[in-house]
Amino acid sequence: MTNGAGVGDGSRGLFSVDSTVPGAEPQGFFQAYQREWDAELGDGLPLRSFNRDITGDFRVRSRAAKVRDVAFTDLHSMSAIRTEHALGGVEDRVRMYVVKRGAWLLQGSRDGDRHTVAAGQFLLRHVGQPWRFEAAPQTAVKIILLPPASLTPLLGNRAVTGPADSAEVRLLVAHANMVYETMADLGPAGVQAAHSTLLELAQAVARRRFDDVEPGLAPALAQAAKDLADSHLTDPELSPTMLARELNVSLRTLQRAFTVAGESLIAYIRHRRLEEARRALIASAGRLSVSELAAHWQFADSSHFIRIFKKTYGQTPAKYARSTGLTES
């Protein structure tokens, strides 16, 4: 199953391939993946050859995109992944691996040049020639290919490793995801901005810090803050101050990033909590009281919750529940 979405100007491209869905033919996945990669990402970003022993049952869900000389791909593997053992040629490129689940094994031409990137970790390194890699089933990884010019001076021969939930890596991953989702609609200026921000954030990872005065990073910072807030909606400590601390930026910088997007972080948190409370109200079928919902989603009290709910949805929680066929206790 494939879905290509090239834009035709050569500066960008994207596609998705999925052999895990019902009816898909795993044995044809690699050929489809190779075809889409060559068509959308181009000859300047060659794809490693996979081991033929595993391509017959290649149950993998993947999406990939290119912005000029930067490319990134997400791989969610239900089966084993392994490249051919033969190494050759030159690959003057920086690669970054962010592993969400499973483990990603990398091996270079030298005996000691071996790295295992575990779940929740990342690795960023300049490579001079292709590495072999392999992964066990149920592995999820984001791979980012970057040009060496702006990163090699920062990296040298060292590999930068660390937790995938560090502020800099969160920002880079959030921006890459945004670029993929908006790629088809980007104009030339948008492509330039997306590319520049990807490089800025990769440099921040290499330096292990975030230049929080760079205005071009505001969209990625805002998205990373939203992603982090969404995972802490029931946490009583959730606040702009807590998010700024977790993202390793100043509170002023974080608030400025949201101002650029035309909203406030406090308003975003309140909206998301209210939205989740409404969903819980429907899903609970009357099993949760208004006061229980208010407490769980960190509203000051039930009266405050009812007032905001009615202002947003035009009805009290009880009336809303009845209008959807539920009975509120």
Short mmCIF file of C-alpha atoms in Angstrom, two decimals:
data_model
loop_
_atom_site.label_atom_id
_atom_site.label_comp_id
_atom_site.label_asym_id
_atom_site.label_seq_id
_atom_site.Cartn_x
_atom_site.Cartn_y
_atom_site.Cartn_z
CA MET A 1 0.00 0.00 0.00
CA THR A 2 1.61 3.24 -1.10
CA ASN A 3 0.74 6.89 -1.16
CA GLY A 4 3.07 9.24 -3.02
CA ALA A 5 2.58 12.98 -2.98
CA GLY A 6 5.35 14.65 -4.93
CA VAL A 7 5.12 18.33 -5.79
CA GLY A 8 7.27 18.29 -8.88
CA ASP A 9 9.84 21.00 -8.21
CA GLY A 10 12.54 18.66 -6.87
CA SER A 11 13.02 20.61 -3.63
CA ARG A 12 10.59 18.47 -1.68
CA GLY A 13 8.72 15.22 -1.77
CA LEU A 14 6.89 12.81 0.49
CA PHE A 15 5.30 9.38 0.50
CA SER A 16 3.94 6.69 2.79
CA VAL A 17 4.01 2.90 2.44
CA ASP A 18 2.22 0.38 4.66
CA SER A 19 2.42 -3.40 4.43
CA THR A 20 0.83 -3.99 7.86
CA VAL A 21 -2.77 -3.28 6.82
CA PRO A 22 -5.18 -6.14 6.03
CA GLY A 23 -4.84 -7.24 2.43
CA ALA A 24 -1.34 -5.83 1.94
CA GLU A 25 1.34 -8.04 0.43
CA PRO A 26 4.49 -7.88 2.61
CA GLN A 27 6.64 -9.48 -0.09
CA GLY A 28 6.10 -6.46 -2.33
CA PHE A 29 6.80 -3.82 0.29
CA PHE A 30 10.49 -3.25 -0.34
CA GLN A 31 10.03 -2.82 -4.09
CA ALA A 32 7.25 -0.29 -3.45
CA TYR A 33 9.35 1.48 -0.83
CA GLN A 34 12.36 1.65 -3.16
CA ARG A 35 10.21 2.95 -6.01
CA GLU A 36 8.60 5.69 -3.91
CA TRP A 37 11.92 6.67 -2.32
CA ASP A 38 13.60 7.11 -5.70
CA ALA A 39 10.64 9.01 -7.13
CA GLU A 40 10.01 11.37 -4.21
CA LEU A 41 13.38 11.78 -2.48
CA GLY A 42 15.66 11.53 -5.51
CA ASP A 43 19.03 10.08 -6.42
CA GLY A 44 20.89 12.43 -4.09
CA LEU A 45 19.64 10.45 -1.10
CA PRO A 46 20.33 6.78 -1.92
CA LEU A 47 18.51 4.08 0.01
CA ARG A 48 20.43 1.29 1.71
CA SER A 49 19.87 -2.22 0.31
CA PHE A 50 17.93 -4.47 2.66
CA ASN A 51 18.84 -8.10 3.30
CA ARG A 52 16.92 -10.33 0.90
CA ASP A 53 16.23 -12.88 3.64
CA ILE A 54 13.81 -10.48 5.33
CA THR A 55 12.25 -8.58 2.40
CA GLY A 56 9.83 -11.42 1.63
CA ASP A 57 7.95 -10.70 4.86
CA PHE A 58 8.59 -6.98 5.21
CA ARG A 59 5.72 -5.88 7.50
CA VAL A 60 6.56 -2.22 7.96
CA ARG A 61 4.64 1.06 8.11
CA SER A 62 6.68 4.03 6.95
CA ARG A 63 6.47 7.60 5.76
CA ALA A 64 9.27 9.77 4.41
CA ALA A 65 9.79 13.33 3.27
CA LYS A 66 12.51 15.52 1.77
CA VAL A 67 13.07 19.26 2.12
CA ARG A 68 15.94 20.20 -0.17
CA ASP A 69 18.97 18.30 1.22
CA VAL A 70 17.26 17.16 4.44
CA ALA A 71 15.20 13.97 4.56
CA PHE A 72 13.45 12.14 7.35
CA THR A 73 11.61 8.88 7.58
CA ASP A 74 9.50 7.14 10.23
CA LEU A 75 9.71 3.36 10.37
CA HIS A 76 7.32 1.23 12.44
CA SER A 77 8.37 -2.37 11.94
CA MET A 78 6.30 -5.42 12.79
CA SER A 79 9.02 -7.66 11.31
CA ALA A 80 12.81 -7.64 11.51
CA ILE A 81 14.79 -5.03 9.55
CA ARG A 82 18.33 -5.72 8.38
CA THR A 83 20.51 -4.24 5.63
CA GLU A 84 22.98 -6.11 3.45
CA HIS A 85 26.34 -6.82 5.06
CA ALA A 86 28.47 -5.44 2.23
CA LEU A 87 29.55 -1.86 2.85
CA GLY A 88 31.08 0.39 0.28
CA GLY A 89 31.12 3.83 -1.19
CA VAL A 90 31.06 7.18 0.54
CA GLU A 91 28.22 8.79 2.48
CA ASP A 92 29.23 12.29 3.49
CA ARG A 93 26.13 12.91 5.54
CA VAL A 94 24.92 13.34 9.10
CA ARG A 95 22.34 10.86 10.36
CA MET A 96 20.16 11.06 13.42
CA TYR A 97 18.19 8.15 14.90
CA VAL A 98 15.42 8.74 17.44
CA VAL A 99 14.10 5.44 18.76
CA LYS A 100 10.62 5.37 20.27
CA ARG A 101 10.24 1.61 20.68
CA GLY A 102 12.54 -1.42 20.39
CA ALA A 103 16.23 -0.91 19.58
CA TRP A 104 18.24 0.14 16.51
CA LEU A 105 21.65 -1.48 15.96
CA LEU A 106 24.26 0.29 13.82
CA GLN A 107 27.65 -1.03 12.71
CA GLY A 108 30.37 0.64 10.65
CA SER A 109 33.38 -0.77 8.84
CA ARG A 110 35.65 -0.71 11.89
CA ASP A 111 35.32 -3.41 14.52
CA GLY A 112 34.60 -0.98 17.33
CA ASP A 113 32.25 1.20 15.32
CA ARG A 114 29.05 -0.21 16.75
CA HIS A 115 26.12 1.52 18.42
CA THR A 116 22.82 0.35 19.83
CA VAL A 117 20.19 3.07 20.18
CA ALA A 118 17.69 1.90 22.77
CA ALA A 119 14.06 2.96 23.12
CA GLY A 120 13.81 6.51 24.43
CA GLN A 121 17.29 7.44 23.14
CA PHE A 122 18.77 9.23 20.12
CA LEU A 123 22.08 9.20 18.27
CA LEU A 124 23.45 11.94 16.01
CA ARG A 125 26.66 11.37 14.06
CA HIS A 126 28.50 12.19 10.86
CA VAL A 127 29.14 9.09 8.75
CA GLY A 128 31.78 8.75 6.05
CA GLN A 129 30.40 5.59 4.52
CA PRO A 130 27.12 3.65 4.83
CA TRP A 131 26.50 1.81 8.08
CA ARG A 132 24.80 -1.55 8.40
CA PHE A 133 21.72 -1.44 10.57
CA GLU A 134 19.20 -3.86 11.92
CA ALA A 135 16.24 -3.87 14.27
CA ALA A 136 14.11 -6.49 15.95
CA PRO A 137 10.36 -6.67 15.30
CA GLN A 138 8.18 -4.02 16.96
CA THR A 139 10.71 -1.24 16.52
CA ALA A 140 9.75 2.38 15.87
CA VAL A 141 12.40 4.90 14.80
CA LYS A 142 12.67 8.32 13.16
CA ILE A 143 15.72 8.69 10.93
CA ILE A 144 16.84 12.16 9.84
CA LEU A 145 19.42 12.64 7.07
CA LEU A 146 21.22 15.97 7.21
CA PRO A 147 23.87 17.74 5.11
CA PRO A 148 27.32 17.83 6.73
CA ALA A 149 28.34 21.45 6.08
CA SER A 150 26.64 23.06 9.07
CA LEU A 151 26.89 20.10 11.45
CA THR A 152 30.29 18.45 10.98
CA PRO A 153 32.14 21.39 12.60
CA LEU A 154 29.97 20.86 15.69
CA LEU A 155 30.22 17.07 15.70
CA GLY A 156 33.71 16.23 14.49
CA ASN A 157 34.18 12.49 14.94
CA ARG A 158 32.02 12.21 18.03
CA ALA A 159 28.54 10.76 18.31
CA VAL A 160 26.02 12.78 20.28
CA THR A 161 23.64 10.57 22.23
CA GLY A 162 21.06 11.15 24.92
CA PRO A 163 17.40 10.92 25.87
CA ALA A 164 14.86 11.35 23.09
CA ASP A 165 12.69 13.49 25.37
CA SER A 166 15.34 16.21 25.74
CA ALA A 167 14.10 19.66 24.83
CA GLU A 168 16.15 19.97 21.64
CA VAL A 169 15.16 16.56 20.30
CA ARG A 170 11.49 17.17 21.11
CA LEU A 171 11.59 20.37 19.11
CA LEU A 172 13.29 18.73 16.13
CA VAL A 173 10.85 15.80 16.07
CA ALA A 174 7.84 18.10 16.44
CA HIS A 175 9.03 20.30 13.57
CA ALA A 176 9.75 17.32 11.30
CA ASN A 177 6.23 16.01 11.94
CA MET A 178 4.75 19.41 11.14
CA VAL A 179 6.75 19.64 7.92
CA TYR A 180 5.45 16.27 6.79
CA GLU A 181 1.82 17.23 7.49
CA THR A 182 2.06 20.59 5.68
CA MET A 183 4.53 19.72 2.93
CA ALA A 184 2.04 19.59 0.06
CA ASP A 185 0.81 23.13 0.80
CA LEU A 186 4.16 24.85 1.31
CA GLY A 187 5.25 27.52 -1.15
CA PRO A 188 8.90 28.35 -1.89
CA ALA A 189 9.18 30.60 1.19
CA GLY A 190 7.67 27.87 3.35
CA VAL A 191 10.11 25.29 2.01
CA GLN A 192 13.00 27.61 2.81
CA ALA A 193 11.72 28.25 6.35
CA ALA A 194 11.07 24.55 6.98
CA HIS A 195 14.57 23.65 5.78
CA SER A 196 16.31 26.36 7.80
CA THR A 197 14.46 25.39 10.97
CA LEU A 198 15.34 21.72 10.56
CA LEU A 199 19.02 22.64 10.34
CA GLU A 200 18.81 25.09 13.27
CA LEU A 201 17.22 22.46 15.48
CA ALA A 202 19.72 19.77 14.44
CA GLN A 203 22.51 22.18 15.36
CA ALA A 204 20.83 22.74 18.72
CA VAL A 205 20.93 18.98 19.33
CA ALA A 206 24.62 18.88 18.37
CA ARG A 207 25.35 21.78 20.74
CA ARG A 208 23.06 20.26 23.40
CA ARG A 209 21.27 23.55 23.82
CA PHE A 210 18.48 25.56 22.20
CA ASP A 211 19.04 29.08 20.95
CA ASP A 212 15.83 30.49 22.36
CA VAL A 213 16.17 33.87 20.70
CA GLU A 214 15.84 32.42 17.17
CA PRO A 215 12.37 33.53 15.95
CA GLY A 216 12.28 30.99 13.15
CA LEU A 217 12.01 28.20 15.74
CA ALA A 218 8.78 29.54 17.28
CA PRO A 219 6.39 27.17 15.42
CA ALA A 220 8.41 24.09 16.41
CA LEU A 221 8.65 25.31 20.01
CA ALA A 222 4.90 25.92 20.20
CA GLN A 223 4.16 22.47 18.76
CA ALA A 224 6.55 20.77 21.17
CA ALA A 225 4.89 22.58 24.07
CA LYS A 226 1.46 21.45 22.86
CA ASP A 227 2.62 17.84 22.56
CA LEU A 228 4.05 17.97 26.08
CA ALA A 229 0.94 19.66 27.49
CA ASP A 230 -1.32 17.05 25.89
CA SER A 231 0.53 14.31 27.80
CA HIS A 232 0.10 16.13 31.14
CA LEU A 233 -3.49 17.39 31.01
CA THR A 234 -4.46 15.66 34.27
CA ASP A 235 -1.29 16.81 36.05
CA PRO A 236 -2.04 19.53 38.64
CA GLU A 237 1.47 20.91 38.06
CA LEU A 238 0.85 21.59 34.36
CA SER A 239 1.54 25.25 33.65
CA PRO A 240 3.49 27.44 31.23
CA THR A 241 6.30 27.58 33.79
CA MET A 242 6.51 23.79 33.99
CA LEU A 243 6.49 23.43 30.20
CA ALA A 244 9.20 26.06 29.78
CA ARG A 245 11.33 24.24 32.33
CA GLU A 246 10.85 20.87 30.61
CA LEU A 247 11.66 22.37 27.19
CA ASN A 248 14.72 24.18 28.54
CA VAL A 249 13.63 27.64 27.41
CA SER A 250 12.63 30.80 29.23
CA LEU A 251 8.97 31.38 30.02
CA ARG A 252 9.07 34.57 27.97
CA THR A 253 10.41 32.69 24.94
CA LEU A 254 7.67 30.07 25.22
CA GLN A 255 4.94 32.68 25.55
CA ARG A 256 6.37 34.58 22.58
CA ALA A 257 6.23 31.41 20.47
CA PHE A 258 2.50 31.11 21.19
CA THR A 259 1.93 34.78 20.53
CA VAL A 260 3.35 34.27 17.03
CA ALA A 261 0.74 31.53 16.54
CA GLY A 262 -2.02 33.89 17.68
CA GLU A 263 -2.98 32.14 20.92
CA SER A 264 -1.91 31.82 24.55
CA LEU A 265 -0.56 28.71 26.20
CA ILE A 266 -2.98 29.06 29.12
CA ALA A 267 -5.89 29.17 26.67
CA TYR A 268 -4.58 26.09 24.87
CA ILE A 269 -4.34 24.08 28.09
CA ARG A 270 -7.82 25.14 29.18
CA HIS A 271 -9.29 24.29 25.77
CA ARG A 272 -7.68 20.85 25.67
CA ARG A 273 -8.75 20.01 29.22
CA LEU A 274 -12.30 21.07 28.43
CA GLU A 275 -12.28 19.06 25.22
CA GLU A 276 -11.10 15.93 27.02
CA ALA A 277 -13.65 16.47 29.79
CA ARG A 278 -16.43 16.65 27.17
CA ARG A 279 -15.24 13.40 25.60
CA ALA A 280 -15.08 11.75 29.02
CA LEU A 281 -18.60 12.98 29.75
CA ILE A 282 -19.91 11.23 26.65
CA ALA A 283 -17.81 8.09 27.10
CA SER A 284 -18.72 7.67 30.78
CA ALA A 285 -22.48 7.42 29.99
CA GLY A 286 -23.35 9.09 33.29
CA ARG A 287 -20.93 7.10 35.42
CA LEU A 288 -18.89 10.20 36.30
CA SER A 289 -20.37 13.18 38.07
CA VAL A 290 -19.67 16.78 37.09
CA SER A 291 -17.55 17.25 40.21
CA GLU A 292 -15.50 14.13 39.37
CA LEU A 293 -14.87 15.35 35.83
CA ALA A 294 -13.91 18.81 37.10
CA ALA A 295 -11.42 17.36 39.58
CA HIS A 296 -9.90 14.89 37.12
CA TRP A 297 -9.27 17.54 34.46
CA GLN A 298 -7.93 20.04 37.01
CA PHE A 299 -10.70 22.66 37.02
CA ALA A 300 -10.88 24.75 40.19
CA ASP A 301 -14.30 23.39 41.16
CA SER A 302 -17.52 22.08 39.59
CA SER A 303 -19.06 25.56 39.37
CA HIS A 304 -16.07 26.85 37.43
CA PHE A 305 -16.18 23.80 35.16
CA ILE A 306 -19.92 24.18 34.49
CA ARG A 307 -19.54 27.88 33.70
CA ILE A 308 -16.71 27.35 31.17
CA PHE A 309 -18.41 24.30 29.65
CA LYS A 310 -21.66 26.23 29.07
CA LYS A 311 -19.79 29.20 27.59
CA THR A 312 -17.98 26.90 25.15
CA TYR A 313 -20.67 24.37 24.22
CA GLY A 314 -23.85 26.36 24.88
CA GLN A 315 -25.18 23.93 27.49
CA THR A 316 -24.37 22.76 30.99
CA PRO A 317 -22.66 19.36 31.20
CA ALA A 318 -25.92 17.76 32.40
CA LYS A 319 -27.94 19.16 29.51
CA TYR A 320 -25.17 18.29 27.06
CA ALA A 321 -25.18 14.71 28.30
CA ARG A 322 -28.97 14.48 27.94
CA SER A 323 -28.83 15.96 24.44
CA THR A 324 -26.46 13.18 23.40
CA GLY A 325 -28.69 10.48 24.90
CA LEU A 326 -26.84 10.14 28.19
CA THR A 327 -27.94 10.66 31.79
CA GLU A 328 -25.63 12.77 33.92
CA SER A 329 -25.44 11.85 37.61
#
